[in-house]
Coordinates of C-alpha atoms in Angstrom, one line a residue:
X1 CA 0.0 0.0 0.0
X2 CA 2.6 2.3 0.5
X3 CA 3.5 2.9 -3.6
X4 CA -0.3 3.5 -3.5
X5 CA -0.2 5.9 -1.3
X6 CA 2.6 7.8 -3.1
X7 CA 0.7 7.6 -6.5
X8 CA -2.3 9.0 -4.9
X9 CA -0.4 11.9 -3.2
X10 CA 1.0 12.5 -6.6
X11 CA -2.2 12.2 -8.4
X12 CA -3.3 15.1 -5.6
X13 CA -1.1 17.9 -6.7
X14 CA -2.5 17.5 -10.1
X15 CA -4.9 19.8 -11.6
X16 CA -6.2 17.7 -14.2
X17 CA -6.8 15.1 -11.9
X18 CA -8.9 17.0 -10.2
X19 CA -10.6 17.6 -12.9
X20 CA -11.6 14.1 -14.3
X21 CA -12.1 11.0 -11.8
X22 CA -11.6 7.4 -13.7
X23 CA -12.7 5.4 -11.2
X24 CA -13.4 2.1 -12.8
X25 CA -12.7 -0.8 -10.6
X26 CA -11.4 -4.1 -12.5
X27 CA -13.1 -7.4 -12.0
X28 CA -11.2 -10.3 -11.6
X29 CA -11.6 -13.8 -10.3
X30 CA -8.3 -13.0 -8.5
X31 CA -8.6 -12.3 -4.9
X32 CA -5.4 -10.3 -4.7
X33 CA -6.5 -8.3 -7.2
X34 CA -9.8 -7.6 -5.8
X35 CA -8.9 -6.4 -2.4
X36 CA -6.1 -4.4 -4.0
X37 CA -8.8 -2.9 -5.4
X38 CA -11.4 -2.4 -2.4
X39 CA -8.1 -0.9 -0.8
X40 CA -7.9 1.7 -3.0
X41 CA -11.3 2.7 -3.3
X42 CA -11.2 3.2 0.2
X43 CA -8.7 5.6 -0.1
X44 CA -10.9 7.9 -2.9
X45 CA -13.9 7.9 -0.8
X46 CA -12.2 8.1 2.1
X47 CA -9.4 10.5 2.2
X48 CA -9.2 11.9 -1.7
X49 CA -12.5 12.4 -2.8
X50 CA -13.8 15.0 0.1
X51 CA -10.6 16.7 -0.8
X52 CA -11.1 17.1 -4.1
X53 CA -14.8 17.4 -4.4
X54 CA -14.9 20.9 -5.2
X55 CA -12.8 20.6 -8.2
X56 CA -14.7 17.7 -10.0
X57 CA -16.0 18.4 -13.2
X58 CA -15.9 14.7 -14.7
X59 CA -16.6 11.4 -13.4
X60 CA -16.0 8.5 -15.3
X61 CA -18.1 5.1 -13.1
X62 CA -18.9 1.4 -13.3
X63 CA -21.9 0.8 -11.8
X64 CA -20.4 -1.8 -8.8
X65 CA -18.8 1.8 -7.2
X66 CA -21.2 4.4 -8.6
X67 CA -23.0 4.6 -5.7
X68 CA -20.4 4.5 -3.0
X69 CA -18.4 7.3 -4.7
X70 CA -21.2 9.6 -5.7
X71 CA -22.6 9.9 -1.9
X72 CA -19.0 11.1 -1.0
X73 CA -20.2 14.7 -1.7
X74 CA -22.5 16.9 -3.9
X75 CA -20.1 17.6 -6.1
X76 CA -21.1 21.0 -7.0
X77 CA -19.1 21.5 -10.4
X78 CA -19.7 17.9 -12.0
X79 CA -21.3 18.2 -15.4
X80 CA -19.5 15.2 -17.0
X81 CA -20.8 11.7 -16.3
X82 CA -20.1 8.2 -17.8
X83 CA -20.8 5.1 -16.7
X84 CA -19.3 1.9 -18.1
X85 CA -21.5 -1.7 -17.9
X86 CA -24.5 0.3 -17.6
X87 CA -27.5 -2.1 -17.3
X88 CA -31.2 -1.5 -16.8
X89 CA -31.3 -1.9 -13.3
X90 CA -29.4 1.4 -13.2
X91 CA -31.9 3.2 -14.5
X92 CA -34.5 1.8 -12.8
X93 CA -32.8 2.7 -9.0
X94 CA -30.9 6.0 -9.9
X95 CA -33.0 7.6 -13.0
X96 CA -35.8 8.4 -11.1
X97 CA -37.8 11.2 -9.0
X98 CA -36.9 9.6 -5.8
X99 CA -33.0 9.2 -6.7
X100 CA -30.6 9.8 -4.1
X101 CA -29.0 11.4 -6.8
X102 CA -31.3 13.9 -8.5
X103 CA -29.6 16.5 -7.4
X104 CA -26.8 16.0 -9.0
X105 CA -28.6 14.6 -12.4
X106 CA -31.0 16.6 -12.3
X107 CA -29.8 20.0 -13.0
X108 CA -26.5 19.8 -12.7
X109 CA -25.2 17.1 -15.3
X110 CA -25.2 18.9 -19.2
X111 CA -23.2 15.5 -20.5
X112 CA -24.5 12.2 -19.9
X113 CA -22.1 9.1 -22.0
X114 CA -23.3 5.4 -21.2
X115 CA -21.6 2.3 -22.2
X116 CA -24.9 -0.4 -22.6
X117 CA -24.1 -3.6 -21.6
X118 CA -27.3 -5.1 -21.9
X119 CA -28.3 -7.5 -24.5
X120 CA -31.3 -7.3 -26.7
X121 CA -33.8 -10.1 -26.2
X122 CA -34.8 -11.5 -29.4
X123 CA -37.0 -13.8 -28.6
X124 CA -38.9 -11.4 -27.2
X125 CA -39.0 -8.9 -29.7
X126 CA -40.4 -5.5 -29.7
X127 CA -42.0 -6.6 -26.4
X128 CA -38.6 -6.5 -24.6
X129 CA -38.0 -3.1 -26.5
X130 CA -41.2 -1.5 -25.1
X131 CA -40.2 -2.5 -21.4
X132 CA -36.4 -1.0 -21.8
X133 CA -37.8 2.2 -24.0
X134 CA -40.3 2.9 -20.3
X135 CA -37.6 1.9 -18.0
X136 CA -34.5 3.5 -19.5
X137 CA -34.8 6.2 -22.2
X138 CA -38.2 7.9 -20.4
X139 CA -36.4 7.7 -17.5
X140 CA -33.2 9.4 -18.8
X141 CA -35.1 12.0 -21.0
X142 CA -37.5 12.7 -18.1
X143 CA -34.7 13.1 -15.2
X144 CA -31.7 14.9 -17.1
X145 CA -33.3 18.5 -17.5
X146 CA -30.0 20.3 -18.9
X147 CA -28.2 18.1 -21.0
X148 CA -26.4 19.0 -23.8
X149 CA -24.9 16.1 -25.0
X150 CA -26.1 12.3 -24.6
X151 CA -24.8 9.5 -26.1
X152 CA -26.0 5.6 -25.5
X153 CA -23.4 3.3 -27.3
X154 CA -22.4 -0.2 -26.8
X155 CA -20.2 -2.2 -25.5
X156 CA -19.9 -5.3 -27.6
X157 CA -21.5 -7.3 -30.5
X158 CA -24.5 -8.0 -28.7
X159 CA -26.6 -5.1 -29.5
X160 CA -28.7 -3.5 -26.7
X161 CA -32.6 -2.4 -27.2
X162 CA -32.9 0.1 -29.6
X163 CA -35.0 3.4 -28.8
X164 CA -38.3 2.9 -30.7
X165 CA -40.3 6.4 -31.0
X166 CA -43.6 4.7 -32.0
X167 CA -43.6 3.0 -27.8
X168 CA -43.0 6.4 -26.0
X169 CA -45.7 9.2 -25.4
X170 CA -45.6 12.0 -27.6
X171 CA -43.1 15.0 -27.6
X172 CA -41.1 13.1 -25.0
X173 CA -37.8 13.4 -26.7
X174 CA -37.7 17.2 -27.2
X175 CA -35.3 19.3 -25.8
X176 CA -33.8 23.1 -26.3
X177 CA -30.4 22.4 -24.9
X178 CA -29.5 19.1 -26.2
X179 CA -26.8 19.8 -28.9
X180 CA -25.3 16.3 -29.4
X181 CA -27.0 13.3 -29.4
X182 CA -25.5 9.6 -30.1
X183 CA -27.9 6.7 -29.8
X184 CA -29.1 3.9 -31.4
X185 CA -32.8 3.3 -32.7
X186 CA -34.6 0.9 -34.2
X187 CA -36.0 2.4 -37.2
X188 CA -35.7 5.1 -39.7
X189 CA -38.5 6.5 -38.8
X190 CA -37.4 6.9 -35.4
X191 CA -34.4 9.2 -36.5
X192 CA -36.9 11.2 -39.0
X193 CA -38.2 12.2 -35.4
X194 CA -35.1 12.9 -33.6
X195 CA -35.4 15.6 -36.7
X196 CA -39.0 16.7 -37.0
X197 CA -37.7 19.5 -35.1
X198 CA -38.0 18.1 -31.6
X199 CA -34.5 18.8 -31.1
X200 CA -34.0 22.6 -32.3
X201 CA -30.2 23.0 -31.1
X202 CA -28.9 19.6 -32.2
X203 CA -25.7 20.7 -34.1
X204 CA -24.3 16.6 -34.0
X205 CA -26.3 13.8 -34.7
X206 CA -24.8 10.6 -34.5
X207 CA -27.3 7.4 -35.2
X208 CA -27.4 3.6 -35.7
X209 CA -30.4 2.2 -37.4
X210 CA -31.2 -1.3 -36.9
X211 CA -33.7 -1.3 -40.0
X212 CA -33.9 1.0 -42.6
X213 CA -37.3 -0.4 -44.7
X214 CA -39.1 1.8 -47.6
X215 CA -42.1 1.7 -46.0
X216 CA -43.1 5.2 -44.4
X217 CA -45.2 4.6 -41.1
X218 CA -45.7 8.4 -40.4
X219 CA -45.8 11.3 -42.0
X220 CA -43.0 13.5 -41.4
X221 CA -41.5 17.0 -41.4
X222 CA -39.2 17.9 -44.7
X223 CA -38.0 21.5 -43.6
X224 CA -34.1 21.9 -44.0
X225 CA -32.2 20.9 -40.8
X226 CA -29.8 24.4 -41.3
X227 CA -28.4 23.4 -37.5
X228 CA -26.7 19.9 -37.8
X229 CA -23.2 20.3 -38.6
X230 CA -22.0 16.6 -38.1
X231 CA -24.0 12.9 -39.0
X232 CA -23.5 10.3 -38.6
X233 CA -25.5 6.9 -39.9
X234 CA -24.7 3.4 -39.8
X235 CA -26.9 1.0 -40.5
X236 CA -25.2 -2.9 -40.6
X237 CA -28.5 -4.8 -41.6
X238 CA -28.9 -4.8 -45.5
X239 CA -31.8 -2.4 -46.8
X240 CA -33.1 -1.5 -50.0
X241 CA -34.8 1.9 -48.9
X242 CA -31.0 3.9 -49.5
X243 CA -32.9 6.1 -52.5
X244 CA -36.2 6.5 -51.5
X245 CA -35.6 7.5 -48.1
X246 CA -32.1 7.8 -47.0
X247 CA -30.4 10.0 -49.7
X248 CA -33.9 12.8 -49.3
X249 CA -32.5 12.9 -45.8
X250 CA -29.4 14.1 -46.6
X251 CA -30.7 16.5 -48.9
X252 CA -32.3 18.3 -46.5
X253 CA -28.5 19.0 -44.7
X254 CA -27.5 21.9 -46.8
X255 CA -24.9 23.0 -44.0
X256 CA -23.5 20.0 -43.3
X257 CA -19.6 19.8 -42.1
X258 CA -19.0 16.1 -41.3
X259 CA -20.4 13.3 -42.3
X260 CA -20.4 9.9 -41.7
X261 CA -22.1 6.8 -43.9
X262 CA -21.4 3.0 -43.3
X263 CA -24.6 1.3 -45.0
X264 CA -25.2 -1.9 -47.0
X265 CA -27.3 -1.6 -50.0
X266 CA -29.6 -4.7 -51.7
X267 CA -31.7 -5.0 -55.0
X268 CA -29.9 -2.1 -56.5
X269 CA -29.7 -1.9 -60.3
X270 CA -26.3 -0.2 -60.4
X271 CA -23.2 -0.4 -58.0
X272 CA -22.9 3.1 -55.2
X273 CA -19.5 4.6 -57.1
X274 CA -17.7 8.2 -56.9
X275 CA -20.4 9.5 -60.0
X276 CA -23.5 8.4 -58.0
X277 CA -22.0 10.3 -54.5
X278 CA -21.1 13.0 -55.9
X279 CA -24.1 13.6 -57.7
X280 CA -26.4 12.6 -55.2
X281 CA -25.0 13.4 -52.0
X282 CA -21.8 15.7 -52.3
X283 CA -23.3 18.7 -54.8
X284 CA -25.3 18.9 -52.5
X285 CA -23.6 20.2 -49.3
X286 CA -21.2 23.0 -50.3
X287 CA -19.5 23.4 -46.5
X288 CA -18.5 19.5 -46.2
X289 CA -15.2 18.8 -45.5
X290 CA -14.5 15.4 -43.9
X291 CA -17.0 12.2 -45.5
X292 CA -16.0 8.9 -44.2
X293 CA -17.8 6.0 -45.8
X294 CA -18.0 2.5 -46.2
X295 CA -21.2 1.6 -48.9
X296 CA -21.5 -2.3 -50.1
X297 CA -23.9 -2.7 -52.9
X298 CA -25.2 -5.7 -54.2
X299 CA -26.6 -6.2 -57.6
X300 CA -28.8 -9.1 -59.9
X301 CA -27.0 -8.9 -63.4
X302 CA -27.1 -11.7 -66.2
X303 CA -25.2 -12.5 -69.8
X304 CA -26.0 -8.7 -71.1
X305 CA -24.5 -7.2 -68.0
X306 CA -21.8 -5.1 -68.7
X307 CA -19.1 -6.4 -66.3
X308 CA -16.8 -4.2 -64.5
X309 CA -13.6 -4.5 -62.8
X310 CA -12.3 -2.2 -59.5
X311 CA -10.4 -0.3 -62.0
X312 CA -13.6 0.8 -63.2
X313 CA -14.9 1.8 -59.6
X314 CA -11.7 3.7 -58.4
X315 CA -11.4 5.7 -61.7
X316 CA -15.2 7.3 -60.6
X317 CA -13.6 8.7 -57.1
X318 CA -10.6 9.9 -59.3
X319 CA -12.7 11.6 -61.7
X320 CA -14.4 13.5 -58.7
X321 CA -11.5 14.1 -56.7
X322 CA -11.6 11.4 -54.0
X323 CA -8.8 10.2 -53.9
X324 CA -8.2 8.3 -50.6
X325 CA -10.4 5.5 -51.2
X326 CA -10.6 2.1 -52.1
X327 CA -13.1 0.0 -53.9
X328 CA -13.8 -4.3 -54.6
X329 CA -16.1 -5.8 -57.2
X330 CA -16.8 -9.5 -56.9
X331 CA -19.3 -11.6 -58.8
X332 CA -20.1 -14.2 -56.1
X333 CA -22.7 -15.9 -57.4
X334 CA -24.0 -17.0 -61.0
X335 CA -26.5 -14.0 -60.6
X336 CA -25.5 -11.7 -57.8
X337 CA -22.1 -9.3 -57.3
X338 CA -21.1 -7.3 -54.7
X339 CA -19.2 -3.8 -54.9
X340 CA -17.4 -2.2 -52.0
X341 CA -16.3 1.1 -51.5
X342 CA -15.0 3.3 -48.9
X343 CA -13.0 5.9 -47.8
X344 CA -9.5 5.5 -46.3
X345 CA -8.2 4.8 -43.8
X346 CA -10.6 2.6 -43.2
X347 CA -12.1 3.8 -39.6
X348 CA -15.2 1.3 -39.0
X349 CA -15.5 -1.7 -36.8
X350 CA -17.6 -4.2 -38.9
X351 CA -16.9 -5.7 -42.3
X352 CA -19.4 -8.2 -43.9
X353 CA -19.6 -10.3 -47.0
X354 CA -15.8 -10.3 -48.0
X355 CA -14.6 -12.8 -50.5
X356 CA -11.6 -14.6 -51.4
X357 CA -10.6 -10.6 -53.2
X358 CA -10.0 -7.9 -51.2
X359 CA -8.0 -4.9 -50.9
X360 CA -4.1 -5.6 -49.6
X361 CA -4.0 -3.0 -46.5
X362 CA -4.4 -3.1 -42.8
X363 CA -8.0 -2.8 -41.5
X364 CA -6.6 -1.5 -38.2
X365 CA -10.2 -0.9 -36.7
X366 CA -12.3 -3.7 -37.3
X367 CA -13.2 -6.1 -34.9
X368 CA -16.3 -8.1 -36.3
X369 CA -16.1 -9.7 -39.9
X370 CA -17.9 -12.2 -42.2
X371 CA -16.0 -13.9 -45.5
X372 CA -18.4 -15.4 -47.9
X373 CA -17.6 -16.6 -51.1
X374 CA -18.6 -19.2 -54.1
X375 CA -15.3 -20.8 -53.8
X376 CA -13.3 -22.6 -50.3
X377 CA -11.2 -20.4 -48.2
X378 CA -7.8 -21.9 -48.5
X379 CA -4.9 -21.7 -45.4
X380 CA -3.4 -19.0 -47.4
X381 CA -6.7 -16.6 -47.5
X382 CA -6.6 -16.9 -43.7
X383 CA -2.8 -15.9 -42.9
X384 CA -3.9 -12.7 -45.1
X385 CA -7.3 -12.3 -43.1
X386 CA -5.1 -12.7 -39.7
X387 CA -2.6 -10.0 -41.0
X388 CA -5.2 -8.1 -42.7
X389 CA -7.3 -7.7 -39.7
X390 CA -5.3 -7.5 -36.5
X391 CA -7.8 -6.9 -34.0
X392 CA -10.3 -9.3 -34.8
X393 CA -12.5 -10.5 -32.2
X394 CA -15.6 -11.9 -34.1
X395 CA -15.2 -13.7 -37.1
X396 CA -18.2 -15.8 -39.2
X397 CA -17.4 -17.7 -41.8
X398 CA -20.2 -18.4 -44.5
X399 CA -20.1 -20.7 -47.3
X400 CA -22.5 -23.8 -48.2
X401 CA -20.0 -25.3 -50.1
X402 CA -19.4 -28.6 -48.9
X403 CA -15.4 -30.3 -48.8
X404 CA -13.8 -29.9 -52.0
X405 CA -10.6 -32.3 -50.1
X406 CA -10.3 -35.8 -48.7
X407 CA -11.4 -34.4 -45.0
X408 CA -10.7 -37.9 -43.6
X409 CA -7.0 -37.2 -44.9
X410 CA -6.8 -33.6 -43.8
X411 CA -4.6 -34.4 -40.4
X412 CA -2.8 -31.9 -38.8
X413 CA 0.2 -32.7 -40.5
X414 CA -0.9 -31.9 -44.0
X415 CA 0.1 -28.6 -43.9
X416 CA 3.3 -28.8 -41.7
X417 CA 5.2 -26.3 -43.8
X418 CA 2.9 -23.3 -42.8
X419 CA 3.2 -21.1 -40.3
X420 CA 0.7 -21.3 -37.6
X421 CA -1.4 -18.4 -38.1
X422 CA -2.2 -16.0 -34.8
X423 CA -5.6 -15.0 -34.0
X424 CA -4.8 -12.9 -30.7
X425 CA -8.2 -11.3 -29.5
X426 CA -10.3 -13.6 -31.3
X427 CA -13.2 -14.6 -28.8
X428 CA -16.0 -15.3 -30.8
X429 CA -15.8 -17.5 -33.9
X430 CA -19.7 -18.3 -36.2
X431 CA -18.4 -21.4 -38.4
X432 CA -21.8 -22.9 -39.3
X433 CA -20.7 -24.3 -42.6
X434 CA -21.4 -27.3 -44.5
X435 CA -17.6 -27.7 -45.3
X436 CA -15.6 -29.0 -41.8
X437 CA -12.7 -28.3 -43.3
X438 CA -12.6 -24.9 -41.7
X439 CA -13.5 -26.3 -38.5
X440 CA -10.1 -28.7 -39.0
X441 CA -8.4 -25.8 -39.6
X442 CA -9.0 -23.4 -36.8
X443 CA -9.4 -25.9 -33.9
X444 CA -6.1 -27.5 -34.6
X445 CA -3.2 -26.3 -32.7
X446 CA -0.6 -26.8 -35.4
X447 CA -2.6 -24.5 -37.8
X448 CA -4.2 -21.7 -35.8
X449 CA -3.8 -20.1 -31.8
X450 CA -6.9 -18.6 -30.3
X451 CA -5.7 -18.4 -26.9
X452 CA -9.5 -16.4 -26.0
X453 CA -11.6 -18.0 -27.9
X454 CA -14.8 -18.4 -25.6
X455 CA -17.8 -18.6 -28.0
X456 CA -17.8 -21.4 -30.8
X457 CA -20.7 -21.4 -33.0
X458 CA -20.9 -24.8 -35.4
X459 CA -22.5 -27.9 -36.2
X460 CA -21.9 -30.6 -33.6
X461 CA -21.9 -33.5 -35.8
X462 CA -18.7 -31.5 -37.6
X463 CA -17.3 -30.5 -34.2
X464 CA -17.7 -34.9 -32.9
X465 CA -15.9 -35.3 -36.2
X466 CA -13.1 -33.2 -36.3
X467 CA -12.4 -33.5 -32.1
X468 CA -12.6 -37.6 -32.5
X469 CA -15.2 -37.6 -30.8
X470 CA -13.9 -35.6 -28.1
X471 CA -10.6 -37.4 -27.6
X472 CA -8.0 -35.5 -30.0
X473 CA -6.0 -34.2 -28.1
X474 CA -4.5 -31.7 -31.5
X475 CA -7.8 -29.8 -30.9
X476 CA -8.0 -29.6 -26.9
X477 CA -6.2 -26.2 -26.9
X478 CA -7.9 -24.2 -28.5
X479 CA -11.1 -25.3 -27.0
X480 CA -9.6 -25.1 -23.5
X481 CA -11.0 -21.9 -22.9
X482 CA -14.5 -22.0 -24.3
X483 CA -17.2 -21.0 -22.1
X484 CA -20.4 -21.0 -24.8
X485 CA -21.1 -23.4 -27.7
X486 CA -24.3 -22.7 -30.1
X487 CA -25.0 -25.4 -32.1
X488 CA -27.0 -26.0 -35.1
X489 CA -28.0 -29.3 -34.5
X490 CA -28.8 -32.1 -31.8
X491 CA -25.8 -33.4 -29.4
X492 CA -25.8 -36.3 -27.4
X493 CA -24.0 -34.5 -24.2
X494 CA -21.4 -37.5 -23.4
X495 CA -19.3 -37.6 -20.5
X496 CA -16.0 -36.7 -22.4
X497 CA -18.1 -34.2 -24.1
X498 CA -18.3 -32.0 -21.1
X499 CA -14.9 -32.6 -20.0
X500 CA -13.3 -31.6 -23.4
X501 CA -14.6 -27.9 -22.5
X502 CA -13.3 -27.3 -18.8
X503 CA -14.8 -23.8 -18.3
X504 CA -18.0 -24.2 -20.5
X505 CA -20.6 -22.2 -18.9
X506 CA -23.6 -22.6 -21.6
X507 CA -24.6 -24.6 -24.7
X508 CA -27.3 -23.5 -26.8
X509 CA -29.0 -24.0 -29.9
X510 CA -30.1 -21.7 -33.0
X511 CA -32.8 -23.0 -35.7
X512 CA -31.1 -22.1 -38.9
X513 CA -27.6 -22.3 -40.2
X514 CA -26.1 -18.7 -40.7

């Protein structure tokens, strides 16, 4: 404790610190770790914080020490407030009327940031949207008078409930402060409004759409949104609504500065290039200056379909002046291609329906991606995708190709001469396949190290297969640290079964092969 100390009496004399609080406690299994941790909270609340109370401006939570730490004082300047692993429950103790804290949130807090860590419900559907859209958004929209800036984002895959206009009374989301707002919703609809003028000072807008569909379930207001300076919309499920409904919103942003479009685009008749942006979308707003993009496009064509190449896509964003971007064209199917585009560097965190082509440079950001393609991934493609991707953490591999080899010849020793290719952060991995060759070559240690992989999605007829029935010991390690397995089909739950996955915590099925 004594280093402790000194850091803190360090930490003391600086004015910053004073400033900003992080006080996030870790979690660990670790007992050590834990009291270290107790130890030192003890210190902030006990002989820091009422020192330092005054000068707080920022406070950066988890809700385990929220409430410990905010009864320390009233804080009188705090304005700043974010809380990591925010659940409902929070909302539904502190967000209220009779809060212990509504004095503080009340009047006093003009930026509110939370990190959701609840997971949608999708077997219960809009039904378990309703509930969390009355028990966290009119909550936080009721309680927070002066807020300025809000922003709901989340912390993983796992999406959270989206906020749903059509379940809350009307006019509840209005506001004449708020100037920044960052949340994710589930319709178009919903973010049409955000914008009907309920939120008058809203200079950034920065959105994710679960569903963007053509059809038009209200009526709403057209008028020029002169205010909003910076958007943002990212939609990742596919949507064929992009003209009809999504490029007359941007038209209506004449004084746009920033903005920001990752969107996936079906049943188009022509590939999204540099020609169609700039005419639709960039002549448009004469004071943008930064557009960030990532736009996949997928289009029917047959034997009188004029094919083109990337060449042909890159020389559009020449011919306009764009020239930090990149662009792939693949033909996946006998009647179906594919065109990416974006901007670069690539900034986003999701990349979906990439084939055996794409574009030799480091995706530095993304974390989730899906490869798809009419012919079999070979050990090559996935020493480019580990390089290619360094960060990856959820990876789905799509194909219904079945084995194009031998697979009862595919040991581990047939490809001795490779490298074995690293996967470092890689914790969730979707190989529901028809081809086990890919589950033979990421499960074997002499191939591929996933030292956190703790989600397997697969069949389990593949999975008895490739494991030898649970006895193989080449494919041991990398299931050693597993803790859920979704399968696609039945499994008999043998003895060795169980004890091939020493810290499985669930196994669960899905109806459909994805």
């Amino acid at each position: 404790m004594g280093i402790i100390n000194e850091e803190f009496d360090i930490l003391l004399q600086d004015n910053i610190f004073t400033n900003t609080l992080n006080l996030i406690s870790r979690s660990s299994t670790d007992d050590d770790i834990c009291s270290i941790d107790n130890r030192i909270l003890d210190r902030f609340c006990i002989d820091i914080l009422p020192k330092i109370h005054h000068n707080v401006k920022y406070l950066i939570l988890e809700p385990t020490s929220m409430e410990r730490i905010l009864l320390v004082s009233n804080y009188p300047n705090l304005t700043s407030l974010k809380l990591f692993n925010f659940e409902e429950h929070i909302a539904l103790n502190y967000f209220t009327d009779k809060s212990i804290f509504q004095h503080i949130f009340k009047y006093q807090i003009t930026e509110l940031i939370l990190e959701n860590n609840d997971n949608y419900d999708y077997e219960e559907g809009i039904i378990s949207s309703k509930e969390y859209n009355k028990n966290v958004y009119i909550p936080i929209l009721t309680l927070f008078k002066n807020l300025q800036s809000l922003s709901i984002v989340g912390s993983s895959m796992l999406s959270y409930p989206p906020l749903s206009i059509l379940n809350l009374p009307l006019n509840i989301f209005c506001s004449l402060n708020l100037t920044k707002l960052c949340i994710y919703v589930n319709s178009l609809d919903d973010c049409l409004y955000l914008l009907d003028g309920h939120l008058k000072q809203l200079t950034t807008f920065i959105v994710q759409i679960k569903n963007i569909h053509n059809n038009l379930s209200i009526i709403h207001n057209t008028d020029d949104l002169f205010n909003l300076e910076c958007f943002s919309l990212t939609c990742y499920n596919l949507t064929n609504a992009y003209d009809n409904r999504v490029i007359p919103l941007f038209r209506r942003m004449k004084n746009l500065k920033k903005l920001t479009l990752y969107i996936r685009l079906a049943n188009r008749s022509t590939f999204v290039d540099g020609t169609h942006l700039h005419k639709e979308i960039l002549m448009h707003m004469s004071q943008l200056h930064t557009f960030t993009f990532y736009i996949s496009s997928i289009i029917p064509y047959n034997d009188s379909f004029q094919l083109l190449v990337d060449n042909d896509i890159q020389q559009t964003f020449t011919n306009i002046g764009y020239y930090q971007t990149s662009c792939t064209v693949n033909y996946y199917r006998a009647s179906k291609a594919i065109c990416h585009v974006f901007s670069l560097p690539f900034t986003f965190d999701r990349l979906e329906m990439i084939t055996n082509r794409f574009p030799t440079i480091i995706f530095h950001h993304v974390t989730y991606l899906q490869v798809f393609d009419k012919v079999q991934f070979k050990y090559k493609f996935f020493i480019r995708i580990a390089k290619a991707f360094p960060l990856l953490k959820y990876f789905t591999i799509s194909s219904g190709l079945l084995s194009l080899i031998d697979f009862n010849k595919y040991e581990d020793d047939y490809i001795q001469s490779y490298p074995i290719i690293q996967f470092p952060h890689l914790i969730s991995l979707n190989m529901m396949v028809e081809n086990p060759y890919y589950i033979e070559q990421f499960l074997l240690n002499t191939k591929t190290h996933l030292p956190r992989l703790t989600e397997l999605k697969l069949s389990y007829s593949h999975l008895k297969n490739v494991t030898k029935n649970f006895t193989r010991d080449a494919t041991r390690h990398n299931c050693a640290n597993i803790k859920q397995l979704i399968f696609c089909d039945e499994c008999d739950y043998l003895t060795h079964f169980l004890h091939y996955f020493p810290v499985l915590d669930t196994v669960s099925y899905i109806k459909t092969i994805r």
